[in-house]
Short mmCIF file of C-alpha atoms in Angstrom, two decimals:
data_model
loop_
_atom_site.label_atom_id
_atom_site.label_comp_id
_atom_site.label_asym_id
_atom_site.label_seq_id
_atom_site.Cartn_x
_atom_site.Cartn_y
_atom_site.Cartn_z
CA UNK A 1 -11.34 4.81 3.23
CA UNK A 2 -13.18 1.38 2.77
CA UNK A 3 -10.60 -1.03 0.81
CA UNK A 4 -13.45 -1.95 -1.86
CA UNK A 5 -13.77 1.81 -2.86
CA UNK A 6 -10.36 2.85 -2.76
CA UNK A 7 -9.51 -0.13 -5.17
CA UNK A 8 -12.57 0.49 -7.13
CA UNK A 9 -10.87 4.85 -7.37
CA UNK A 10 -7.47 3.34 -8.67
CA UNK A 11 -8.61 1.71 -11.30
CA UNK A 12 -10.15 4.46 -12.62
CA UNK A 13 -7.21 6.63 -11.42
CA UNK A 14 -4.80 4.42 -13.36
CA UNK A 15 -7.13 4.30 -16.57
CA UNK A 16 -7.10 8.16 -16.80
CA UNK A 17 -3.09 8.06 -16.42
CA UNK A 18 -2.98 5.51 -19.10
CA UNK A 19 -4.70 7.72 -21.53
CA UNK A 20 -2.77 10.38 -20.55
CA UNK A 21 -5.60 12.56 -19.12
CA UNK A 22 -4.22 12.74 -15.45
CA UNK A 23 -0.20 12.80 -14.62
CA UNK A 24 1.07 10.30 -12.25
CA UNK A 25 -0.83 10.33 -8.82
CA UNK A 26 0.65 9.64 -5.26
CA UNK A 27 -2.65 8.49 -2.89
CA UNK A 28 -1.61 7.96 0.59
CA UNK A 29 -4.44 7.15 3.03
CA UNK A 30 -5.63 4.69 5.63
CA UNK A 31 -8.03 1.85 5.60
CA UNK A 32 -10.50 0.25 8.19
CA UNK A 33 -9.06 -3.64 8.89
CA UNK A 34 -8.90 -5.48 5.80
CA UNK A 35 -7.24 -8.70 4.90
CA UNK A 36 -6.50 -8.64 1.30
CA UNK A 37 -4.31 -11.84 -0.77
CA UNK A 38 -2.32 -10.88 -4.27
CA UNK A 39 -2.08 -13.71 -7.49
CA UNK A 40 0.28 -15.82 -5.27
CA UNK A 41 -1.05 -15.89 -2.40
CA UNK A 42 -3.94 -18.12 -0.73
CA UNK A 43 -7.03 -17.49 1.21
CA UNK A 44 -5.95 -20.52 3.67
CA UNK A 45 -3.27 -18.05 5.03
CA UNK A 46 -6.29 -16.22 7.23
CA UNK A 47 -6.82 -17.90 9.93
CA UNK A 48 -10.56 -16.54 10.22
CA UNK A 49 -14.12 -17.18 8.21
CA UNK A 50 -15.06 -13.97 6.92
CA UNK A 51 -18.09 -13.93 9.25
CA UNK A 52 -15.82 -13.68 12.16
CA UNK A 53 -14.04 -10.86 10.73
CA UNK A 54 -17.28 -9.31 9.98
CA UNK A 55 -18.16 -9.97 13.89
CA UNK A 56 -14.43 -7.94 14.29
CA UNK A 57 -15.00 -5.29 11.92
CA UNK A 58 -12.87 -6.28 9.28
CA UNK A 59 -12.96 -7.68 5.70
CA UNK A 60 -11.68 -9.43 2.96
CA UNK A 61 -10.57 -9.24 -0.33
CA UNK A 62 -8.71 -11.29 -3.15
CA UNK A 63 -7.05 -8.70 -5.45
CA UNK A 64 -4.57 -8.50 -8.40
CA UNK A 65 -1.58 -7.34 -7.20
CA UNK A 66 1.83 -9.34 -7.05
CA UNK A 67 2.27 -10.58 -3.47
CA UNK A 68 0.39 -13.17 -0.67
CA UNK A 69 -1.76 -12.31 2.30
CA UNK A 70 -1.53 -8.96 4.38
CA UNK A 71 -3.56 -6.31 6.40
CA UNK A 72 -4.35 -3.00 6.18
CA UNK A 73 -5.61 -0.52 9.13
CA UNK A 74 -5.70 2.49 11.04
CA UNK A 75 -2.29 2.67 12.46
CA UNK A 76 -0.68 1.80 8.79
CA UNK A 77 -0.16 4.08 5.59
CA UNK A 78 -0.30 3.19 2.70
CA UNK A 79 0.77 4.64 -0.35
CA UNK A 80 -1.10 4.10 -3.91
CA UNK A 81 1.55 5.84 -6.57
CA UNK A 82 -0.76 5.24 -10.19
CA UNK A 83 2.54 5.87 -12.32
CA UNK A 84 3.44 5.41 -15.99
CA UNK A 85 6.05 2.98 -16.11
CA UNK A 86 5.86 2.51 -20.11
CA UNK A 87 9.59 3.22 -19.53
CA UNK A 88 10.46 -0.74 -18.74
CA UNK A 89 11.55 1.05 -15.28
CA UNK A 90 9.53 -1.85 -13.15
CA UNK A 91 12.65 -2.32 -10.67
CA UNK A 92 13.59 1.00 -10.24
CA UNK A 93 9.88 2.00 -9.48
CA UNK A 94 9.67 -0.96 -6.57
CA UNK A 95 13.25 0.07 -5.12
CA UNK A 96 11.98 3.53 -4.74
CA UNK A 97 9.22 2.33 -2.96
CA UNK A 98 10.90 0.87 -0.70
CA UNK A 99 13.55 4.00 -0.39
CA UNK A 100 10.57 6.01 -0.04
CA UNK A 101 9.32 3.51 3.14
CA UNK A 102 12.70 3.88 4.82
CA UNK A 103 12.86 7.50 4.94
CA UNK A 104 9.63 8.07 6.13
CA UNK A 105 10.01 5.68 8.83
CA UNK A 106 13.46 6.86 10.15
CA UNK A 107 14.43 3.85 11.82
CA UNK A 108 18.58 3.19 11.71
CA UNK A 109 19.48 0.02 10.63
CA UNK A 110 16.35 -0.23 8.26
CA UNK A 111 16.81 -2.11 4.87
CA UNK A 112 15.14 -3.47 2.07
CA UNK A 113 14.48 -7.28 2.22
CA UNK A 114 15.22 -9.88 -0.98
CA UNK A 115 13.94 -8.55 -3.91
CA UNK A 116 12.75 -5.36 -2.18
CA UNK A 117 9.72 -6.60 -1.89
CA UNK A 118 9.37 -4.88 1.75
CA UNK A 119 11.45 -2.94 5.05
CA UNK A 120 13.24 -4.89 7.42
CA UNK A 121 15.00 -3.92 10.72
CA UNK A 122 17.09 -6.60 12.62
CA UNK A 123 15.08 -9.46 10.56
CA UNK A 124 11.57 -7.87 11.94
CA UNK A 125 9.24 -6.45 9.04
CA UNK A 126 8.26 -2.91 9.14
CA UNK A 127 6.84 -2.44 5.60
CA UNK A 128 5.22 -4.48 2.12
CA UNK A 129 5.51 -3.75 -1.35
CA UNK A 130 2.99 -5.42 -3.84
CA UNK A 131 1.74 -3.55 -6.67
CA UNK A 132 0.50 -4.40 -10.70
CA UNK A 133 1.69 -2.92 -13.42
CA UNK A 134 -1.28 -3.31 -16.16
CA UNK A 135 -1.00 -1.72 -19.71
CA UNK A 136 2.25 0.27 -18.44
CA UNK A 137 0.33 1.75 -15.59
CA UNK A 138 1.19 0.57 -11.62
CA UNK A 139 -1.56 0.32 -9.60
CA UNK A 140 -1.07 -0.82 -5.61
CA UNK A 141 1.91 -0.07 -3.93
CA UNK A 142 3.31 0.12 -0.25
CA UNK A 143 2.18 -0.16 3.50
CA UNK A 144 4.00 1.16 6.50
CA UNK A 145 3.20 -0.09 9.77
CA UNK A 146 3.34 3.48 11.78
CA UNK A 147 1.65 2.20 15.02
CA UNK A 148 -0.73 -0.47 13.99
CA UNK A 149 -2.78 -2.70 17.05
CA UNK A 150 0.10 -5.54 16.48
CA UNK A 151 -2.73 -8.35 17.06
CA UNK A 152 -3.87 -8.29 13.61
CA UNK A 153 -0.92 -9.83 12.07
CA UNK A 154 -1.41 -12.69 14.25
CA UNK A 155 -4.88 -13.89 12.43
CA UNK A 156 -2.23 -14.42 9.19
CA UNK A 157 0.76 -15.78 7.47
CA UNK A 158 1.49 -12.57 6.38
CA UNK A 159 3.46 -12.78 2.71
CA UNK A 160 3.54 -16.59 2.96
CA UNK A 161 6.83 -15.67 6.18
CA UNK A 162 5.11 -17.56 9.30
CA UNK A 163 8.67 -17.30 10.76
CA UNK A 164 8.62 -12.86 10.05
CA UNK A 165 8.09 -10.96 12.63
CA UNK A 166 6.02 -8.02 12.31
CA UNK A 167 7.10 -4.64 13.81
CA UNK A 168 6.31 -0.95 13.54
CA UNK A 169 7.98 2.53 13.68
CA UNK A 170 6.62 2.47 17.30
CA UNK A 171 7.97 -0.20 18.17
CA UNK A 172 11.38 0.28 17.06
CA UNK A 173 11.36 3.92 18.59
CA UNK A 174 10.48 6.02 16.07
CA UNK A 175 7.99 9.01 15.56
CA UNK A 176 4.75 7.01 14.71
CA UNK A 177 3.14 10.55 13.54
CA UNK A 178 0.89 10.37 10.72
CA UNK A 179 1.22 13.61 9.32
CA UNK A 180 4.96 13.34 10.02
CA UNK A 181 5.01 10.17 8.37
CA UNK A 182 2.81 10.62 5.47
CA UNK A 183 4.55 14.04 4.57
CA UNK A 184 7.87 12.34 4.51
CA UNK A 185 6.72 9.97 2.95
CA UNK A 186 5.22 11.77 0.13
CA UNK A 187 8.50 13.83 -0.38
CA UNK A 188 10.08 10.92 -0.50
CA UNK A 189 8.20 9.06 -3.42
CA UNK A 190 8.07 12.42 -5.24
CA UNK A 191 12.06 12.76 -5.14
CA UNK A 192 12.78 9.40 -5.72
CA UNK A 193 10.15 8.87 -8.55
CA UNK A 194 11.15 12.51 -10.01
CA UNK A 195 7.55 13.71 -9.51
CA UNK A 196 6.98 17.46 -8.62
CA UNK A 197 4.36 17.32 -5.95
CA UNK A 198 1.15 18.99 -6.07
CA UNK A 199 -1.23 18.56 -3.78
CA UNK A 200 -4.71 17.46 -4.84
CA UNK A 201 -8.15 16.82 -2.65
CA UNK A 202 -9.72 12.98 -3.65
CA UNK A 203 -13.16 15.50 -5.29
CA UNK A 204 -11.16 16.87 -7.62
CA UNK A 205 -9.56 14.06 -8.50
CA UNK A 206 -12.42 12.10 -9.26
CA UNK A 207 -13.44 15.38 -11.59
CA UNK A 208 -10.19 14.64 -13.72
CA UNK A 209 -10.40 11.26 -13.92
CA UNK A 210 -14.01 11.19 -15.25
CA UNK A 211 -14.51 10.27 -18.91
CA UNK A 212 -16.02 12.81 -21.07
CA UNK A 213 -18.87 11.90 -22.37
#
């Protein structure tokens, strides 16, 4: 799904959830190439006018989440859980995120990094964390590099770490599988969030998290 309308779909995802007319919501998809920089990043770290990404078929966006410059693309998936966290349970919700990476990707030796703020395996990065938590509501959340065309993370200084390499569940010898991947991954979130998973197609989604008029 184009980045623009996905964000555009979790913010009105997250609004329902805030006023309680939707429970929480898991979204995992996949996006066409798209650069996109959080509140502490800069657009400096793309090395690229957007008119040459436009000439490559991707994009880019400045957005609100937490977090510096990174990609997004076919190859990658990422996970958008819109969860009440009017708990105070901020920390616990990012650790689980990254709990949730790790056991989809099924690479030994995988970790969190400093502040869990993204998946590491032998110093190489795997996976990125940045989300917002507006009102009490999170809205953002995780990408896991399944088997991503590497030579996009070479147009960046991805999360402000020029010295970070990037790697990928491919790479490292894992099963790359999307459905694999986004089904454990799912599970995983679910369990580690205590969410009971149901599953739910984007249309009717939409339905529920229309206002009544």
């Amino acid at each position: 799904m184009d980045y623009a309308r996905a964000w555009e779909t979790q913010r009105a995802i997250a609004e329902a959830r805030r006023e309680g007319r939707i429970p929480d919501v898991i979204w995992i998809l996949e996006h066409p190439p798209v650069f996109t920089v959080g509140r502490h990043g800069t657009r400096a770290d793309l090395f690229l006018s957007d008119e040459v990404l436009a000439k490559m078929g991707a994009t880019f966006h400045q957005i609100d989440r937490g977090g510096q410059m990174t990609w997004h693309g076919p190859g990658q998936s990422v996970a958008y859980p819109i969860c009440d966290l009017r708990g105070g349970r901020v920390r616990a919700f990012i650790e689980a995120l990254v709990g949730a990476m790790r056991d989809a990707a099924g690479i030994a030796g995988a970790h969190a990094g400093s502040e869990a703020m993204g998946l590491y395996v032998g110093g190489r990065k795997l996976g990125s964390v940045g989300i917002r938590v507006e009102n009490g509501v999170s809205t953002h959340g995780l990408a896991l590099n399944r088997d991503p065309d590497m030579q996009w993370f070479s147009l960046m200084t991805a999360c402000g770490a020029p010295d970070v390499e990037t790697t990928s569940v491919a790479r490292e010898g894992g099963d790359p599988d999307r459905e694999r991947v986004d089904r454990v991954l799912a599970e995983a979130l679910s369990e580690r969030l205590d969410l009971c998973l149901e599953e739910v197609a984007l249309n009717e989604l939409s339905l529920a998290v229309a206002p009544t008029r």
